[in-house]
Short mmCIF file of C-alpha atoms in Angstrom, two decimals:
data_model
loop_
_atom_site.label_atom_id
_atom_site.label_comp_id
_atom_site.label_asym_id
_atom_site.label_seq_id
_atom_site.Cartn_x
_atom_site.Cartn_y
_atom_site.Cartn_z
CA MET A 12 120.57 97.42 68.12
CA ARG A 13 117.60 99.06 69.92
CA SER A 14 117.58 102.48 71.36
CA VAL A 15 117.63 103.65 74.89
CA GLU A 16 114.35 105.08 74.34
CA GLU A 17 113.16 102.08 72.26
CA GLN A 18 114.33 99.72 75.70
CA LEU A 19 113.10 102.55 77.96
CA ALA A 20 109.85 102.44 76.67
CA ILE A 21 109.20 98.56 76.87
CA VAL A 22 110.53 98.60 80.39
CA THR A 23 108.72 101.28 82.19
CA ASP A 24 105.54 100.56 80.55
CA ALA A 25 105.50 96.90 82.23
CA ALA A 26 105.59 98.71 85.69
CA VAL A 27 103.72 96.68 88.29
CA ILE A 28 101.88 99.18 90.89
CA PRO A 29 101.36 97.05 94.37
CA GLU A 30 97.81 96.27 95.45
CA PRO A 31 97.37 99.16 98.30
CA VAL A 32 97.80 98.61 102.00
CA ARG A 33 96.89 100.68 105.14
CA MET A 34 99.77 101.62 106.97
CA SER A 35 100.93 104.09 109.66
CA ILE A 36 101.31 107.56 108.39
CA GLY A 37 104.71 107.51 109.89
CA ASP A 38 105.87 104.67 107.53
CA ALA A 39 103.85 106.29 104.47
CA LEU A 40 106.56 108.79 103.53
CA GLY A 41 107.73 108.75 99.72
CA LEU A 42 104.53 106.60 98.90
CA MET A 43 101.37 107.49 96.74
CA ALA A 44 98.12 107.55 98.65
CA ALA A 45 95.51 105.26 97.31
CA GLU A 46 92.41 107.45 98.88
CA GLU A 47 91.36 110.44 99.41
CA VAL A 48 91.21 111.85 103.19
CA GLN A 49 88.74 114.50 104.41
CA ALA A 50 89.29 116.67 107.31
CA THR A 51 86.57 115.66 109.62
CA VAL A 52 87.11 118.31 112.37
CA PRO A 53 88.01 122.04 111.84
CA VAL A 54 91.98 122.62 112.39
CA PRO A 55 92.39 124.14 114.69
CA GLY A 56 89.44 123.20 116.92
CA PHE A 57 89.65 126.32 118.63
CA ALA A 58 91.06 129.87 118.14
CA LEU A 59 94.50 130.04 120.40
CA ALA A 60 97.02 132.50 120.94
CA ALA A 61 99.75 132.70 117.98
CA VAL A 62 102.55 134.47 120.24
CA ASP A 63 103.06 134.77 123.80
CA GLY A 64 101.40 137.80 125.12
CA TYR A 65 97.53 138.72 126.50
CA ALA A 66 94.56 138.28 125.62
CA VAL A 67 92.33 141.31 125.26
CA ARG A 68 89.57 143.02 123.70
CA ALA A 69 91.50 145.05 121.17
CA VAL A 70 88.56 147.96 121.66
CA ASP A 71 90.02 148.15 125.10
CA ILE A 72 93.64 149.17 124.28
CA GLY A 73 92.84 151.34 121.38
CA GLY A 74 91.84 148.99 118.47
CA GLU A 75 91.65 150.51 115.08
CA ARG A 76 90.72 154.07 116.85
CA ALA A 77 94.64 154.68 117.69
CA LEU A 78 97.62 155.45 115.89
CA GLY A 79 99.67 152.95 114.03
CA ARG A 80 98.44 149.39 113.48
CA GLY A 81 99.00 145.76 114.53
CA ILE A 82 100.47 142.64 112.22
CA GLU A 83 97.72 140.29 111.07
CA ALA A 84 97.70 136.80 112.77
CA ASP A 85 98.72 135.05 109.61
CA HIS A 86 101.25 138.08 108.89
CA PRO A 87 104.63 136.45 108.29
CA ASP A 88 105.79 138.73 111.35
CA ALA A 89 103.48 137.11 113.54
CA GLN A 90 105.84 134.44 114.67
CA GLY A 91 109.28 134.58 115.71
CA ALA A 92 109.80 137.98 114.34
CA ASP A 93 111.38 141.17 116.01
CA LEU A 94 108.12 142.65 117.51
CA THR A 95 109.72 145.81 118.62
CA PRO A 96 107.66 148.71 117.76
CA SER A 97 109.27 150.82 114.81
CA GLN A 98 107.14 154.02 116.23
CA PRO A 99 107.78 155.61 119.41
CA VAL A 100 106.35 153.68 122.14
CA MET A 101 102.97 155.53 123.53
CA THR A 102 101.68 154.97 126.95
CA LEU A 103 98.33 156.20 127.76
CA PRO A 104 96.28 155.44 130.78
CA GLU A 105 93.26 153.74 129.18
CA ARG A 106 95.79 150.75 127.79
CA SER A 107 96.76 150.00 131.16
CA LEU A 108 94.48 146.70 132.17
CA PRO A 109 94.06 144.71 135.08
CA VAL A 110 95.38 140.60 134.20
CA VAL A 111 92.97 138.72 135.70
CA GLY A 112 94.61 134.82 134.89
CA GLU A 113 97.17 133.15 132.90
CA VAL A 114 96.25 130.28 130.70
CA PRO A 115 99.14 127.42 129.41
CA ALA A 116 98.97 125.91 126.44
CA GLY A 117 96.82 122.83 126.53
CA SER A 118 94.67 124.12 129.00
CA ARG A 119 91.29 122.55 129.25
CA GLN A 120 89.72 124.83 131.85
CA PRO A 121 87.37 127.18 130.06
CA LEU A 122 87.80 131.43 131.21
CA ARG A 123 85.45 134.10 130.19
CA LEU A 124 86.94 137.43 129.56
CA GLN A 125 85.26 140.36 130.88
CA PRO A 126 85.64 144.07 129.05
CA LYS A 127 88.72 146.21 129.88
CA GLN A 128 90.52 142.78 131.46
CA ALA A 129 93.69 141.03 130.42
CA VAL A 130 94.67 137.23 130.43
CA ARG A 131 98.09 136.23 130.13
CA VAL A 132 98.53 133.55 127.33
CA HIS A 133 100.97 131.41 126.02
CA THR A 134 101.64 130.54 122.64
CA GLY A 135 98.86 127.62 121.73
CA ALA A 136 96.86 128.47 124.45
CA PRO A 137 93.08 128.62 124.08
CA LEU A 138 91.56 132.05 123.98
CA PRO A 139 88.98 133.12 126.45
CA THR A 140 85.59 133.76 125.23
CA LEU A 141 85.13 137.44 124.51
CA ALA A 142 88.92 137.95 123.58
CA ASP A 143 89.54 138.80 120.07
CA ALA A 144 93.25 139.73 119.79
CA VAL A 145 96.92 139.03 121.48
CA LEU A 146 98.57 141.63 122.68
CA PRO A 147 102.53 140.32 122.19
CA LEU A 148 104.80 140.73 125.59
CA GLU A 149 106.99 142.71 123.48
CA TRP A 150 104.11 145.18 122.80
CA SER A 151 103.80 145.72 126.73
CA ASP A 152 105.57 146.26 129.39
CA ARG A 153 105.31 142.88 130.61
CA GLY A 154 103.25 143.67 133.75
CA ARG A 155 102.01 140.91 136.43
CA LYS A 156 98.90 142.43 137.97
CA ARG A 157 98.66 145.05 135.15
CA VAL A 158 99.67 145.19 132.17
CA THR A 159 100.16 148.73 129.87
CA ALA A 160 99.99 148.21 126.01
CA GLN A 161 102.69 149.80 124.16
CA ARG A 162 101.05 149.50 120.62
CA PRO A 163 97.37 148.70 119.79
CA VAL A 164 96.26 145.59 117.99
CA ARG A 165 93.42 145.27 115.93
CA SER A 166 90.75 142.54 116.23
CA GLY A 167 91.84 139.03 115.01
CA ASP A 168 95.84 139.72 115.35
CA PHE A 169 97.97 137.06 116.57
CA VAL A 170 95.12 134.77 116.67
CA ARG A 171 94.98 131.61 114.78
CA ARG A 172 91.10 131.06 114.23
CA ALA A 173 89.09 128.18 114.54
CA GLY A 174 89.21 126.19 111.28
CA ASP A 175 92.32 128.30 109.83
CA ASP A 176 94.02 125.65 108.50
CA MET A 177 91.06 123.29 107.32
CA GLN A 178 87.11 122.99 107.58
CA PRO A 179 85.31 119.92 107.84
CA GLY A 180 85.20 118.75 104.30
CA ASP A 181 88.36 119.84 103.17
CA VAL A 182 90.73 117.52 101.16
CA ALA A 183 93.52 116.89 103.15
CA VAL A 184 95.38 114.59 100.81
CA GLY A 185 93.99 113.33 97.30
CA ALA A 186 94.46 110.08 96.00
CA GLY A 187 97.34 109.63 93.71
CA THR A 188 99.68 112.23 95.99
CA VAL A 189 102.57 111.52 96.96
CA LEU A 190 102.94 111.71 100.49
CA GLY A 191 106.00 114.05 101.65
CA PRO A 192 106.45 115.71 105.11
CA ALA A 193 103.91 118.36 104.38
CA GLN A 194 101.27 115.69 103.69
CA ILE A 195 102.11 113.56 106.28
CA GLY A 196 101.15 116.94 108.71
CA LEU A 197 98.17 117.22 106.77
CA LEU A 198 96.92 113.61 107.65
CA ALA A 199 97.92 113.91 111.40
CA ALA A 200 96.10 117.45 111.08
CA ALA A 201 93.38 115.72 110.11
CA GLY A 202 93.29 113.03 113.07
CA ARG A 203 94.75 109.94 110.62
CA SER A 204 97.45 107.52 112.15
CA LYS A 205 96.77 105.57 109.28
CA VAL A 206 96.56 105.99 105.27
CA LEU A 207 95.46 103.55 102.45
CA VAL A 208 98.71 103.88 100.10
CA TYR A 209 100.47 101.99 97.33
CA PRO A 210 103.61 100.02 99.37
CA ARG A 211 106.94 100.21 97.85
CA PRO A 212 107.65 97.83 94.96
CA ARG A 213 109.17 94.26 96.28
CA VAL A 214 112.30 93.69 94.31
CA ALA A 215 114.03 90.51 94.23
CA VAL A 216 117.69 90.30 93.19
CA LEU A 217 119.58 87.14 92.37
CA SER A 218 123.22 86.30 90.70
CA TYR A 219 123.98 83.13 88.57
CA GLY A 220 127.29 82.37 87.93
CA HIS A 221 129.80 79.24 88.74
CA GLU A 222 132.42 81.94 89.12
CA LEU A 223 130.69 83.64 91.78
CA VAL A 224 131.45 83.52 95.44
CA ASP A 225 129.48 84.83 98.29
CA ILE A 226 131.68 87.69 99.97
CA ASP A 227 131.56 85.92 103.59
CA ARG A 228 134.17 83.08 101.36
CA SER A 229 137.61 83.24 100.16
CA PRO A 230 137.61 83.00 96.38
CA GLY A 231 139.79 80.16 94.83
CA HIS A 232 141.52 80.29 91.73
CA GLY A 233 138.98 81.28 88.83
CA GLN A 234 136.54 83.00 91.26
CA VAL A 235 135.32 86.28 92.18
CA PHE A 236 132.96 87.82 94.71
CA ASP A 237 129.44 88.28 94.46
CA ILE A 238 129.77 92.40 93.85
CA ALA A 239 126.99 93.24 91.38
CA SER A 240 124.17 91.96 93.56
CA TYR A 241 125.05 94.16 96.52
CA ALA A 242 125.51 97.18 94.75
CA VAL A 243 122.10 96.57 92.39
CA ALA A 244 120.56 95.71 95.72
CA ALA A 245 121.57 98.72 97.31
CA ALA A 246 120.57 100.75 94.15
CA ALA A 247 117.22 99.67 94.11
CA LYS A 248 116.69 100.59 97.68
CA GLU A 249 117.74 103.51 97.00
CA ALA A 250 115.25 103.97 94.44
CA GLY A 251 112.38 103.19 97.36
CA ALA A 252 112.48 99.74 96.79
CA GLU A 253 111.84 96.72 99.19
CA VAL A 254 114.52 94.51 98.21
CA ASN A 255 114.86 90.77 98.94
CA HIS A 256 118.71 90.03 98.31
CA ILE A 257 118.79 86.39 97.50
CA GLY A 258 122.39 86.61 96.17
CA ILE A 259 124.07 83.65 94.33
CA ALA A 260 121.08 81.45 92.78
CA ALA A 261 123.12 78.06 92.31
CA GLY A 262 122.28 74.39 92.45
CA GLU A 263 120.17 71.79 89.57
CA PRO A 264 117.83 73.62 87.39
CA ARG A 265 115.01 71.86 89.66
CA ARG A 266 116.11 74.26 92.60
CA LEU A 267 116.68 77.04 90.32
CA ARG A 268 113.17 76.91 88.90
CA GLU A 269 111.80 76.77 92.66
CA ILE A 270 113.65 80.16 93.51
CA ILE A 271 112.43 81.70 90.26
CA GLU A 272 108.63 80.76 90.86
CA THR A 273 108.60 81.92 94.69
CA GLN A 274 110.38 85.44 94.18
CA LEU A 275 107.74 86.15 91.21
CA GLN A 276 105.00 85.11 93.53
CA ARG A 277 106.02 87.70 96.09
CA SER A 278 107.87 90.67 93.91
CA GLU A 279 106.83 93.49 91.69
CA LEU A 280 110.22 92.87 89.86
CA LEU A 281 112.84 90.57 89.46
CA ILE A 282 116.39 91.54 88.75
CA VAL A 283 118.78 88.21 87.55
CA LEU A 284 122.24 89.34 87.18
CA GLY A 285 124.40 86.64 84.95
CA ALA A 286 121.62 85.94 82.62
CA VAL A 287 123.47 87.50 79.71
CA GLY A 288 126.26 86.56 78.02
CA GLY A 289 128.39 83.09 77.69
CA GLN A 290 127.11 79.69 77.82
CA GLY A 291 126.17 79.45 81.53
CA ALA A 292 123.79 82.74 80.63
CA ALA A 293 122.03 80.57 77.96
CA VAL A 294 120.92 77.73 80.57
CA LEU A 295 119.91 80.30 82.85
CA ARG A 296 117.70 82.05 79.94
CA GLY A 297 116.21 78.58 79.08
CA LEU A 298 114.67 78.49 82.69
CA LEU A 299 113.55 81.82 82.81
CA GLU A 300 111.84 81.08 79.43
CA GLU A 301 109.62 78.38 80.94
CA PHE A 302 107.62 81.35 83.03
CA GLY A 303 107.53 83.72 79.98
CA ASP A 304 108.74 85.87 77.40
CA VAL A 305 112.47 87.16 77.65
CA ASP A 306 113.98 89.06 75.32
CA THR A 307 117.97 89.37 75.03
CA THR A 308 119.19 92.01 73.11
CA ARG A 309 121.63 94.95 72.99
CA VAL A 310 121.03 98.35 73.70
CA ALA A 311 123.00 101.31 71.89
CA MET A 312 124.34 102.55 75.06
CA HIS A 313 127.78 101.67 76.86
CA PRO A 314 128.67 100.10 79.70
CA GLY A 315 125.90 97.90 79.64
CA SER A 316 125.05 97.22 76.27
CA VAL A 317 123.92 93.15 76.50
CA GLN A 318 120.94 92.97 78.61
CA GLY A 319 117.88 91.70 78.69
CA PHE A 320 113.96 91.89 79.52
CA GLY A 321 110.77 89.71 80.22
CA LEU A 322 107.56 89.42 81.54
CA LEU A 323 107.16 86.29 83.61
CA GLY A 324 104.61 84.27 85.66
CA PRO A 325 101.04 84.47 85.80
CA GLY A 326 101.22 87.93 87.16
CA ARG A 327 103.65 89.15 84.06
CA ILE A 328 106.18 90.35 86.78
CA PRO A 329 108.91 92.47 84.66
CA ALA A 330 112.39 90.99 85.42
CA LEU A 331 115.80 92.83 84.10
CA LEU A 332 118.05 90.47 83.19
CA LEU A 333 121.65 92.26 83.92
CA PRO A 334 125.24 91.12 83.04
CA ASN A 335 127.38 90.40 86.29
CA ASN A 336 130.10 93.12 85.83
CA PRO A 337 129.11 95.73 88.53
CA VAL A 338 129.68 98.55 86.83
CA SER A 339 127.65 97.59 83.53
CA SER A 340 124.84 96.45 85.91
CA LEU A 341 124.58 99.62 87.70
CA VAL A 342 124.66 101.71 85.04
CA ALA A 343 122.02 99.57 83.19
CA PHE A 344 119.69 99.42 86.27
CA GLU A 345 120.08 103.54 86.81
CA VAL A 346 119.10 103.69 83.23
CA PHE A 347 116.21 101.56 83.04
CA GLY A 348 115.50 99.66 86.61
CA ARG A 349 115.10 103.23 88.63
CA PRO A 350 112.58 104.37 86.11
CA LEU A 351 110.77 101.40 86.26
CA LEU A 352 110.57 101.50 90.24
CA ARG A 353 109.94 105.17 90.31
CA THR A 354 106.98 104.56 88.11
CA SER A 355 105.48 101.92 90.32
CA LEU A 356 106.06 104.25 93.11
CA GLY A 357 103.64 106.60 91.05
CA LYS A 358 106.45 109.80 90.77
CA LYS A 359 105.84 112.16 88.51
CA THR A 360 109.73 112.63 87.99
CA ILE A 361 111.22 109.09 87.16
CA HIS A 362 114.36 110.19 85.83
CA ARG A 363 117.60 111.92 87.75
CA ARG A 364 117.70 116.00 87.38
CA LEU A 365 119.95 116.68 84.27
CA VAL A 366 122.16 120.09 84.01
CA ARG A 367 124.58 121.07 81.25
CA ALA A 368 128.10 121.59 82.30
CA ARG A 369 131.45 122.18 81.14
CA CYS A 370 133.99 119.36 81.27
CA ILE A 371 137.54 119.77 82.30
CA ASN A 372 138.82 116.82 80.97
CA HIS A 373 138.97 114.09 77.81
CA VAL A 374 136.24 111.35 77.60
CA SER A 375 135.93 109.06 75.22
CA SER A 376 133.00 107.23 73.99
CA ILE A 377 132.17 104.55 71.71
CA GLU A 378 130.26 106.25 68.31
CA GLY A 379 127.25 104.83 67.28
CA ARG A 380 126.25 103.90 71.55
CA ARG A 381 124.86 106.47 74.14
CA GLY A 382 127.61 107.08 76.31
CA TYR A 383 127.07 107.20 80.52
CA VAL A 384 130.21 108.29 81.86
CA ARG A 385 130.82 108.29 85.54
CA ALA A 386 131.85 111.95 86.79
CA ARG A 387 132.23 114.40 89.55
CA LEU A 388 130.19 117.15 89.31
CA MET A 389 131.19 120.53 90.99
CA ARG A 390 130.15 123.97 90.62
CA ASP A 391 133.23 126.98 89.95
CA ALA A 392 133.41 128.96 93.14
CA GLU A 393 133.43 132.45 91.22
CA THR A 394 130.78 132.03 88.32
CA GLN A 395 128.82 128.97 89.88
CA ASP A 396 128.64 127.46 86.58
CA TYR A 397 128.41 123.56 86.74
CA LEU A 398 131.84 121.89 85.95
CA VAL A 399 132.27 118.15 85.64
CA GLU A 400 135.15 115.67 85.37
CA GLY A 401 134.90 112.31 83.78
CA LEU A 402 136.06 109.41 85.76
CA GLY A 403 135.51 106.26 84.01
CA GLY A 404 135.91 106.71 80.24
CA ALA A 405 138.21 109.57 80.41
CA THR A 406 141.54 108.92 78.64
CA GLY A 407 143.30 106.64 80.23
CA ALA A 408 140.81 105.35 82.52
CA PRO A 409 139.01 101.59 81.74
CA ALA A 410 135.32 101.97 81.87
CA HIS A 411 134.58 99.04 83.88
CA LEU A 412 136.60 99.30 87.01
CA LEU A 413 134.32 99.71 90.19
CA ALA A 414 136.80 102.05 92.13
CA GLY A 415 135.88 105.41 89.87
CA LEU A 416 132.21 104.82 90.16
CA ALA A 417 132.32 104.90 93.94
CA GLU A 418 133.74 108.67 93.39
CA ALA A 419 131.00 109.47 90.97
CA ASN A 420 128.17 111.73 92.12
CA ALA A 421 127.00 111.96 87.99
CA MET A 422 127.17 110.73 84.57
CA ILE A 423 127.79 112.43 81.60
CA ARG A 424 125.51 111.81 78.79
CA VAL A 425 127.32 111.21 75.85
CA PRO A 426 125.25 111.36 72.30
CA GLU A 427 125.44 108.33 70.04
CA ALA A 428 127.11 110.54 67.20
CA VAL A 429 129.92 111.52 70.01
CA SER A 430 132.94 109.56 70.03
CA GLU A 431 135.20 112.38 72.09
CA ILE A 432 134.50 115.10 74.62
CA ARG A 433 137.29 118.04 74.84
CA PRO A 434 137.89 119.98 77.97
CA GLY A 435 135.81 122.87 77.63
CA ASP A 436 133.04 120.96 75.98
CA ILE A 437 129.16 121.66 77.35
CA VAL A 438 127.85 118.30 77.91
CA ASP A 439 124.48 116.93 79.69
CA VAL A 440 124.91 115.53 83.08
CA LEU A 441 122.72 113.22 85.19
CA PHE A 442 122.98 114.46 88.67
CA VAL A 443 123.18 111.53 91.10
CA ALA A 444 122.05 113.23 94.43
CA GLN A 445 123.96 110.44 96.75
CA ARG A 446 127.22 108.65 95.75
CA TRP A 447 126.44 105.34 94.28
#
């Protein structure tokens, strides 16, 4: 019997990274960049006002010679904060300046400021020539024809200088970077509408079994709905894949062979449900072996112990062979399929977040196998400690039922040497951010 670690290494080492494609940055979230993108122009391209106020020369309203000091343009208080002076308001005649114009954001009309003048500016507006600071509205009497400063500003206060964010030649996004919201913003700042990325791995999910019927038909005696392929296809999509849900692959061997061959040409991962266990599975495995090496084995885990893996076709595409039982197939996909897909996506973290939690009920496991018990993870309102309730594998709860899995937001990972977890025991829990 193979250990979970041994099987996981075999599976993830076979991950296929798709060939790069160029796509819109709006569609590239979560994908890995296949190129380095550099800024070609300064960002911002001009000096602009960081707050609503008046563009001034700092020296004309006291500057650094006055009592008190302004807030730097990149100070956390520079935007969206309370700019009300904490010191007594100081109104001096020399701080009263005529307002000679107004510049809204987006203005393309150049304006030159003369000494001892002010120009009303909006946030994001280009700064007039010779202006070196912005007097915030909150630090003035808000005058329309003349404005009186109630606090001094220094040169550079409340101004975003040209190139503050990026200079030409700066790397906006490096090759191999997984694109999050900030990286998408940097690409937009660099003026790139498209970027070369490694696309989502394509996954084909098909099921096999004479007992299966699709969900739009009524099952007869001895027949069951094809549940597992729908559940695993959804799990693959949640993991970041582009999924082609084939459904039930029925028909003569020649037809099955055509389906498999076609999917191997257009996929980075093939998932076959119903290819392990039973005489029907042996027939399907025989077909798969025509395309490459297929290894069916037992893994020291439960549920989902019996499974298979192969490298098929000229491209040696990885193929996961899983049982048709929905719980077993979902757990096996979580343990092996999801890390494989996240490896293909270039993710640095391929496993779920692991936390330590106190179990609140009895949970049973099979000694000699690593248990993956569906569970509900909670926080203690007073201590903020993690608490976990086993839902499958708990005393009196059959491990194969799907209903409990739908309520789970985590899995308790039970070591191979442990057959029972008691209330109060501290356990390892894999946190599933979204419900299955």
